[in-house]
Amino acid sequence: MGFLEGKKALVVGVANERSICWGIARAMAEQGAEVMLTYQGERTRSRVEELAAQIGNLPPLPLDLMDADGLCSAMDNVHSCWGGVDIGVHGAAFAPKNELAGNYADVATLEGFRIAHEVSSHSFTAMAQALRPLMQGRNGALLALSYLGAVRAMENYNVMGLAKASLEAGVRYLAHALGPEGTRVNAISAGPIRTLAASGISDFRAILDHYAQHAPLRRNVTQAEVGNAAAFLCSSLASGITGEITYVDAGYSIVGF
Ligand code: 0WE
């Protein structure tokens, strides 16, 4: 019997089979959770439908985190289907591509700042607010995905680093705000993984190689490894952990010279 038996998990951020959130959805389903995926826009609908069918019989839910009304109607949908939610996973991030290359001081704009923070940070708070009534009395868990660029200056990551720093602060503030109702809030800071988002980054291969050369484990991490850590953090095995950023990066972040 899995350690998420009887839990209901809403996973936002699956675009295709390479998505980190797909690794999370699969790991949670493996541990016995009922998993509902969401898709953003008709372009990804059929792909996410196929993936959802691999881990159960729940059709995915249309959900655009940037649309406040859409968020409410999606939660109504989840409410009528499930009655409540135990786990919410957030893996949405976006910054304009032209701000993810070059010298930060040259390329940063207010518009890029606004978009990156709205999509990559505020949407996690919005999701927590929308799920809040559905998580009452269930010792729920929320999880976000971050990156080392939140706490280190990393080449080209630029405004996404600011947005991830804001996301990580949001994890702490939400953990503080929702802890009294029994809801835990954590994040995983994952090492680089080849995903749809990463395919838009030039020289991603060089980043992967650098990590594999310098991380203590001398390799990159997989979606399944992030998924297993996510399943743990959202389970009662982690009942004493909240407001924490857990690194799943083969140890890369602890290395100095
Ligand atoms: O958080 C991320 C990816 C975030 C991301 C990626 C894109 C690509 C296409 C956000 N917005 C966009 N917008 C696009 O138009 N990662 C941790 C992966 C990543 O992204 C980087 C990295 C790494 C690693 C960007 C620059 C440098 C390194």
mmCIF file of C-alpha atoms and ligand atoms in Angstrom:
data_model
loop_
_atom_site.group_PDB
_atom_site.id
_atom_site.type_symbol
_atom_site.label_atom_id
_atom_site.label_comp_id
_atom_site.label_asym_id
_atom_site.label_seq_id
_atom_site.Cartn_x
_atom_site.Cartn_y
_atom_site.Cartn_z
ATOM 1 C CA MET A 1 0.000 0.000 0.000
ATOM 2 C CA GLY A 2 1.322 3.422 -0.973
ATOM 3 C CA PHE A 3 1.888 6.305 1.407
ATOM 4 C CA LEU A 4 -0.609 8.555 -0.434
ATOM 5 C CA GLU A 5 -3.500 6.065 -0.398
ATOM 6 C CA GLY A 6 -6.834 7.914 -0.210
ATOM 7 C CA LYS A 7 -5.290 11.331 -1.021
ATOM 8 C CA LYS A 8 -6.645 13.570 -3.778
ATOM 9 C CA ALA A 9 -3.999 15.577 -5.645
ATOM 10 C CA LEU A 10 -4.492 18.438 -8.105
ATOM 11 C CA VAL A 11 -1.404 18.886 -10.311
ATOM 12 C CA VAL A 12 -1.066 22.094 -12.336
ATOM 13 C CA GLY A 13 1.799 22.327 -14.813
ATOM 14 C CA VAL A 14 1.806 19.237 -17.018
ATOM 15 C CA ALA A 15 2.391 20.237 -20.652
ATOM 16 C CA ASN A 16 3.787 16.947 -21.975
ATOM 17 C CA GLU A 17 5.501 13.712 -20.892
ATOM 18 C CA ARG A 18 8.729 15.588 -20.149
ATOM 19 C CA SER A 19 7.147 17.975 -17.642
ATOM 20 C CA ILE A 20 8.509 17.789 -14.094
ATOM 21 C CA CYS A 21 4.877 17.856 -12.948
ATOM 22 C CA TRP A 22 4.256 14.693 -14.951
ATOM 23 C CA GLY A 23 6.998 12.999 -12.902
ATOM 24 C CA ILE A 24 5.251 14.286 -9.778
ATOM 25 C CA ALA A 25 1.796 13.123 -10.931
ATOM 26 C CA ARG A 26 3.135 9.657 -11.719
ATOM 27 C CA ALA A 27 4.983 9.298 -8.405
ATOM 28 C CA MET A 28 1.889 10.370 -6.481
ATOM 29 C CA ALA A 29 -0.317 7.945 -8.421
ATOM 30 C CA GLU A 30 2.240 5.179 -7.746
ATOM 31 C CA GLN A 31 1.826 5.871 -4.028
ATOM 32 C CA GLY A 32 -1.934 5.483 -4.274
ATOM 33 C CA ALA A 33 -3.106 9.089 -4.733
ATOM 34 C CA GLU A 34 -5.989 9.991 -7.016
ATOM 35 C CA VAL A 35 -4.484 12.577 -9.352
ATOM 36 C CA MET A 36 -6.251 15.226 -11.396
ATOM 37 C CA LEU A 37 -4.217 17.058 -14.038
ATOM 38 C CA THR A 38 -5.013 20.415 -15.574
ATOM 39 C CA TYR A 39 -4.229 21.725 -19.042
ATOM 40 C CA GLN A 40 -3.785 25.271 -20.236
ATOM 41 C CA GLY A 41 -5.403 25.923 -23.609
ATOM 42 C CA GLU A 42 -6.685 23.631 -26.353
ATOM 43 C CA ARG A 43 -3.171 23.116 -27.771
ATOM 44 C CA THR A 44 -2.162 20.882 -24.880
ATOM 45 C CA ARG A 45 -5.586 19.313 -24.220
ATOM 46 C CA SER A 46 -5.256 16.025 -26.135
ATOM 47 C CA ARG A 47 -1.678 15.432 -24.921
ATOM 48 C CA VAL A 48 -2.651 15.928 -21.282
ATOM 49 C CA GLU A 49 -5.768 13.776 -21.783
ATOM 50 C CA GLU A 50 -3.557 10.892 -22.927
ATOM 51 C CA LEU A 51 -1.257 11.314 -19.925
ATOM 52 C CA ALA A 52 -4.206 11.519 -17.498
ATOM 53 C CA ALA A 53 -5.522 8.239 -18.908
ATOM 54 C CA GLN A 54 -2.204 6.563 -18.009
ATOM 55 C CA ILE A 55 -2.650 7.225 -14.289
ATOM 56 C CA GLY A 56 -6.415 6.864 -13.840
ATOM 57 C CA ASN A 57 -9.783 7.638 -15.269
ATOM 58 C CA LEU A 58 -10.140 11.310 -14.340
ATOM 59 C CA PRO A 59 -10.310 13.657 -17.336
ATOM 60 C CA PRO A 60 -8.006 16.695 -17.010
ATOM 61 C CA LEU A 61 -9.445 20.059 -16.062
ATOM 62 C CA PRO A 62 -9.027 23.210 -18.172
ATOM 63 C CA LEU A 63 -7.252 25.760 -15.969
ATOM 64 C CA ASP A 64 -5.560 29.065 -16.689
ATOM 65 C CA LEU A 65 -3.977 30.303 -13.450
ATOM 66 C CA MET A 66 -3.911 33.851 -14.824
ATOM 67 C CA ASP A 67 -7.700 34.001 -15.105
ATOM 68 C CA ALA A 68 -9.290 34.635 -11.686
ATOM 69 C CA ASP A 69 -12.784 33.632 -12.855
ATOM 70 C CA GLY A 70 -11.400 30.509 -14.542
ATOM 71 C CA LEU A 71 -9.649 29.548 -11.309
ATOM 72 C CA CYS A 72 -12.951 29.809 -9.401
ATOM 73 C CA SER A 73 -14.920 27.733 -11.899
ATOM 74 C CA ALA A 74 -12.166 25.096 -11.991
ATOM 75 C CA MET A 75 -12.316 24.862 -8.187
ATOM 76 C CA ASP A 76 -16.118 24.455 -8.398
ATOM 77 C CA ASN A 77 -15.433 21.575 -10.798
ATOM 78 C CA VAL A 78 -12.953 19.953 -8.394
ATOM 79 C CA HIS A 79 -15.357 20.508 -5.502
ATOM 80 C CA SER A 80 -18.266 18.761 -7.207
ATOM 81 C CA CYS A 81 -16.029 15.911 -8.372
ATOM 82 C CA TRP A 82 -14.069 15.306 -5.158
ATOM 83 C CA GLY A 83 -15.631 17.342 -2.324
ATOM 84 C CA GLY A 84 -12.145 18.350 -1.179
ATOM 85 C CA VAL A 85 -8.451 18.315 -2.051
ATOM 86 C CA ASP A 86 -5.469 17.034 -0.028
ATOM 87 C CA ILE A 87 -2.572 18.044 -2.294
ATOM 88 C CA GLY A 88 -1.962 20.941 -4.679
ATOM 89 C CA VAL A 89 1.111 20.985 -6.937
ATOM 90 C CA HIS A 90 2.147 24.094 -8.872
ATOM 91 C CA GLY A 91 4.635 23.918 -11.735
ATOM 92 C CA ALA A 92 3.873 26.976 -13.822
ATOM 93 C CA ALA A 93 6.547 29.479 -14.803
ATOM 94 C CA PHE A 94 7.024 31.975 -17.591
ATOM 95 C CA ALA A 95 9.139 34.992 -18.467
ATOM 96 C CA PRO A 96 9.427 36.637 -21.900
ATOM 97 C CA LYS A 97 12.136 34.775 -23.821
ATOM 98 C CA ASN A 98 14.087 37.925 -24.653
ATOM 99 C CA GLU A 99 14.721 38.482 -20.922
ATOM 100 C CA LEU A 100 16.234 35.003 -20.442
ATOM 101 C CA ALA A 101 19.371 35.770 -22.424
ATOM 102 C CA GLY A 102 22.007 38.430 -21.927
ATOM 103 C CA ASN A 103 23.182 40.798 -19.247
ATOM 104 C CA TYR A 104 20.423 41.343 -16.658
ATOM 105 C CA ALA A 105 21.139 45.065 -16.446
ATOM 106 C CA ASP A 106 20.731 45.343 -20.230
ATOM 107 C CA VAL A 107 17.598 43.253 -20.755
ATOM 108 C CA ALA A 108 15.418 43.812 -17.649
ATOM 109 C CA THR A 109 12.117 45.636 -18.192
ATOM 110 C CA LEU A 110 9.094 46.411 -16.022
ATOM 111 C CA GLU A 111 6.852 44.454 -18.390
ATOM 112 C CA GLY A 112 9.080 41.353 -18.108
ATOM 113 C CA PHE A 113 9.152 41.741 -14.329
ATOM 114 C CA ARG A 114 5.364 41.949 -14.166
ATOM 115 C CA ILE A 115 4.779 38.916 -16.377
ATOM 116 C CA ALA A 116 7.414 36.731 -14.693
ATOM 117 C CA HIS A 117 6.158 37.519 -11.199
ATOM 118 C CA GLU A 118 2.484 37.187 -12.075
ATOM 119 C CA VAL A 119 2.796 33.835 -13.836
ATOM 120 C CA SER A 120 5.621 32.276 -11.813
ATOM 121 C CA SER A 121 4.981 33.560 -8.282
ATOM 122 C CA HIS A 122 1.569 35.117 -7.711
ATOM 123 C CA SER A 123 -0.200 32.222 -9.430
ATOM 124 C CA PHE A 124 0.977 29.929 -6.598
ATOM 125 C CA THR A 125 -0.616 32.221 -4.012
ATOM 126 C CA ALA A 126 -3.766 32.434 -6.150
ATOM 127 C CA MET A 127 -3.865 28.641 -6.333
ATOM 128 C CA ALA A 128 -3.442 28.380 -2.543
ATOM 129 C CA GLN A 129 -6.308 30.832 -2.061
ATOM 130 C CA ALA A 130 -8.568 28.955 -4.469
ATOM 131 C CA LEU A 131 -7.791 25.584 -2.850
ATOM 132 C CA ARG A 132 -8.049 26.872 0.720
ATOM 133 C CA PRO A 133 -11.770 26.089 1.259
ATOM 134 C CA LEU A 134 -11.297 22.644 -0.310
ATOM 135 C CA MET A 135 -8.390 21.776 2.003
ATOM 136 C CA GLN A 136 -10.053 22.547 5.353
ATOM 137 C CA GLY A 137 -9.734 19.814 7.952
ATOM 138 C CA ARG A 138 -7.647 17.523 5.732
ATOM 139 C CA ASN A 139 -4.027 18.285 6.746
ATOM 140 C CA GLY A 140 -3.398 19.337 3.167
ATOM 141 C CA ALA A 141 -0.113 20.034 1.423
ATOM 142 C CA LEU A 142 0.872 22.534 -1.259
ATOM 143 C CA LEU A 143 4.050 22.261 -3.319
ATOM 144 C CA ALA A 144 5.766 24.654 -5.723
ATOM 145 C CA LEU A 145 8.772 24.186 -8.038
ATOM 146 C CA SER A 146 11.745 26.501 -7.758
ATOM 147 C CA TYR A 147 15.304 26.797 -9.046
ATOM 148 C CA LEU A 148 18.702 27.739 -7.614
ATOM 149 C CA GLY A 149 18.534 31.024 -9.547
ATOM 150 C CA ALA A 150 16.250 32.201 -6.707
ATOM 151 C CA VAL A 151 19.235 32.452 -4.345
ATOM 152 C CA ARG A 152 22.280 32.724 -6.651
ATOM 153 C CA ALA A 153 22.962 34.979 -9.615
ATOM 154 C CA MET A 154 22.955 32.620 -12.581
ATOM 155 C CA GLU A 155 23.861 33.461 -16.166
ATOM 156 C CA ASN A 156 20.770 34.284 -18.297
ATOM 157 C CA TYR A 157 18.205 33.233 -15.693
ATOM 158 C CA ASN A 158 17.727 36.945 -14.989
ATOM 159 C CA VAL A 159 14.191 38.035 -14.068
ATOM 160 C CA MET A 160 13.166 34.391 -13.456
ATOM 161 C CA GLY A 161 15.594 34.428 -10.532
ATOM 162 C CA LEU A 162 13.710 37.333 -8.974
ATOM 163 C CA ALA A 163 10.388 35.592 -9.616
ATOM 164 C CA LYS A 164 11.626 32.336 -8.018
ATOM 165 C CA ALA A 165 12.944 34.302 -5.018
ATOM 166 C CA SER A 166 9.451 35.777 -4.693
ATOM 167 C CA LEU A 167 7.920 32.304 -5.083
ATOM 168 C CA GLU A 168 10.134 30.945 -2.279
ATOM 169 C CA ALA A 169 9.167 33.855 -0.007
ATOM 170 C CA GLY A 170 5.551 33.063 -0.901
ATOM 171 C CA VAL A 171 6.085 29.482 0.275
ATOM 172 C CA ARG A 172 7.184 30.814 3.682
ATOM 173 C CA TYR A 173 4.357 33.342 3.973
ATOM 174 C CA LEU A 174 1.732 30.788 2.914
ATOM 175 C CA ALA A 175 3.192 28.197 5.310
ATOM 176 C CA HIS A 176 2.842 30.774 8.088
ATOM 177 C CA ALA A 177 -0.684 31.788 7.016
ATOM 178 C CA LEU A 178 -2.107 28.295 6.426
ATOM 179 C CA GLY A 179 -0.234 26.349 9.107
ATOM 180 C CA PRO A 180 -2.884 27.080 11.765
ATOM 181 C CA GLU A 181 -5.444 25.251 9.559
ATOM 182 C CA GLY A 182 -3.125 22.260 9.182
ATOM 183 C CA THR A 183 -1.999 22.973 5.609
ATOM 184 C CA ARG A 184 1.728 22.615 4.888
ATOM 185 C CA VAL A 185 3.460 24.565 2.112
ATOM 186 C CA ASN A 186 6.832 23.603 0.633
ATOM 187 C CA ALA A 187 8.888 23.846 -2.541
ATOM 188 C CA ILE A 188 11.355 21.670 -4.379
ATOM 189 C CA SER A 189 14.323 23.401 -5.963
ATOM 190 C CA ALA A 190 15.145 21.019 -8.794
ATOM 191 C CA GLY A 191 18.333 20.751 -10.800
ATOM 192 C CA PRO A 192 17.992 21.471 -14.530
ATOM 193 C CA ILE A 193 15.905 18.933 -16.456
ATOM 194 C CA ARG A 194 15.141 18.852 -20.180
ATOM 195 C CA THR A 195 11.495 19.984 -20.439
ATOM 196 C CA LEU A 196 9.383 22.002 -22.869
ATOM 197 C CA ALA A 197 10.333 25.181 -20.960
ATOM 198 C CA ALA A 198 14.024 24.235 -21.155
ATOM 199 C CA SER A 199 13.795 23.642 -24.918
ATOM 200 C CA GLY A 200 13.489 27.399 -25.323
ATOM 201 C CA ILE A 201 16.880 27.943 -23.651
ATOM 202 C CA SER A 202 19.947 28.100 -25.869
ATOM 203 C CA ASP A 203 22.880 26.048 -24.575
ATOM 204 C CA PHE A 204 20.760 24.038 -22.152
ATOM 205 C CA ARG A 205 23.073 21.105 -22.908
ATOM 206 C CA ALA A 206 25.986 23.104 -21.487
ATOM 207 C CA ILE A 207 24.025 23.751 -18.279
ATOM 208 C CA LEU A 208 23.201 20.038 -17.898
ATOM 209 C CA ASP A 209 26.846 19.093 -18.529
ATOM 210 C CA HIS A 210 28.121 21.645 -16.007
ATOM 211 C CA TYR A 211 25.800 20.270 -13.327
ATOM 212 C CA ALA A 212 26.775 16.671 -14.118
ATOM 213 C CA GLN A 213 30.475 17.577 -13.841
ATOM 214 C CA HIS A 214 30.199 19.449 -10.549
ATOM 215 C CA ALA A 215 27.313 17.924 -8.578
ATOM 216 C CA PRO A 216 28.407 15.455 -5.865
ATOM 217 C CA LEU A 217 26.441 12.670 -7.568
ATOM 218 C CA ARG A 218 28.154 13.536 -10.914
ATOM 219 C CA ARG A 219 24.921 13.398 -12.893
ATOM 220 C CA ASN A 220 21.663 15.242 -13.508
ATOM 221 C CA VAL A 221 18.374 14.505 -11.758
ATOM 222 C CA THR A 222 15.293 12.990 -13.347
ATOM 223 C CA GLN A 223 11.584 13.858 -13.311
ATOM 224 C CA ALA A 224 11.049 10.633 -11.318
ATOM 225 C CA GLU A 225 13.486 11.760 -8.596
ATOM 226 C CA VAL A 226 11.714 15.112 -8.238
ATOM 227 C CA GLY A 227 8.413 13.195 -8.294
ATOM 228 C CA ASN A 228 9.413 10.890 -5.442
ATOM 229 C CA ALA A 229 10.591 13.813 -3.274
ATOM 230 C CA ALA A 230 7.326 15.645 -4.062
ATOM 231 C CA ALA A 231 5.260 12.596 -3.093
ATOM 232 C CA PHE A 232 7.158 12.416 0.210
ATOM 233 C CA LEU A 233 6.789 16.136 0.984
ATOM 234 C CA CYS A 234 3.035 16.019 0.325
ATOM 235 C CA SER A 235 2.517 12.881 2.423
ATOM 236 C CA SER A 236 2.051 12.378 6.166
ATOM 237 C CA LEU A 237 5.668 11.129 6.228
ATOM 238 C CA ALA A 238 6.584 14.842 6.035
ATOM 239 C CA SER A 239 3.929 15.997 8.537
ATOM 240 C CA GLY A 240 6.482 18.103 10.451
ATOM 241 C CA ILE A 241 7.894 19.909 7.394
ATOM 242 C CA THR A 242 6.493 23.242 6.217
ATOM 243 C CA GLY A 243 7.851 26.442 4.705
ATOM 244 C CA GLU A 244 10.884 24.509 3.466
ATOM 245 C CA ILE A 245 12.773 24.544 0.158
ATOM 246 C CA THR A 246 14.093 21.038 -0.552
ATOM 247 C CA TYR A 247 16.909 20.738 -3.099
ATOM 248 C CA VAL A 248 16.625 17.806 -5.507
ATOM 249 C CA ASP A 249 19.719 18.612 -7.551
ATOM 250 C CA ALA A 250 22.217 15.751 -7.084
ATOM 251 C CA GLY A 251 23.848 18.000 -4.460
ATOM 252 C CA TYR A 252 24.939 20.759 -6.858
ATOM 253 C CA SER A 253 23.935 23.654 -4.588
ATOM 254 C CA ILE A 254 26.098 22.580 -1.615
ATOM 255 C CA VAL A 255 29.400 22.655 -3.505
ATOM 256 C CA GLY A 256 31.824 25.525 -3.118
ATOM 257 C CA PHE A 257 35.203 25.521 -4.736
HETATM 258 O O1 0WE B 1 12.637 27.880 -14.490
HETATM 259 C C1 0WE B 1 13.113 27.411 -15.498
HETATM 260 C C2 0WE B 1 12.482 27.697 -16.857
HETATM 261 C C3 0WE B 1 11.688 28.939 -16.846
HETATM 262 C C4 0WE B 1 11.274 29.527 -18.172
HETATM 263 C C5 0WE B 1 11.660 29.072 -19.414
HETATM 264 C C6 0WE B 1 11.215 29.727 -20.561
HETATM 265 C C7 0WE B 1 11.633 29.321 -21.937
HETATM 266 C C8 0WE B 1 10.749 29.840 -23.047
HETATM 267 C C9 0WE B 1 10.458 30.630 -18.094
HETATM 268 N N1 0WE B 1 10.023 31.277 -19.178
HETATM 269 C C10 0WE B 1 10.372 30.843 -20.396
HETATM 270 N N2 0WE B 1 9.924 31.553 -21.471
HETATM 271 C C11 0WE B 1 10.116 31.162 -22.746
HETATM 272 O O2 0WE B 1 9.716 31.861 -23.699
HETATM 273 N N3 0WE B 1 14.233 26.624 -15.417
HETATM 274 C C12 0WE B 1 14.815 26.349 -14.112
HETATM 275 C C13 0WE B 1 14.926 26.084 -16.588
HETATM 276 C C14 0WE B 1 15.936 27.093 -17.006
HETATM 277 O O3 0WE B 1 15.550 28.190 -17.656
HETATM 278 C C15 0WE B 1 16.698 28.946 -17.869
HETATM 279 C C16 0WE B 1 17.797 28.300 -17.314
HETATM 280 C C17 0WE B 1 17.312 27.105 -16.745
HETATM 281 C C18 0WE B 1 18.104 26.090 -15.999
HETATM 282 C C19 0WE B 1 16.840 30.198 -18.497
HETATM 283 C C20 0WE B 1 18.101 30.751 -18.582
HETATM 284 C C21 0WE B 1 19.191 30.106 -18.030
HETATM 285 C C22 0WE B 1 19.064 28.870 -17.391
#
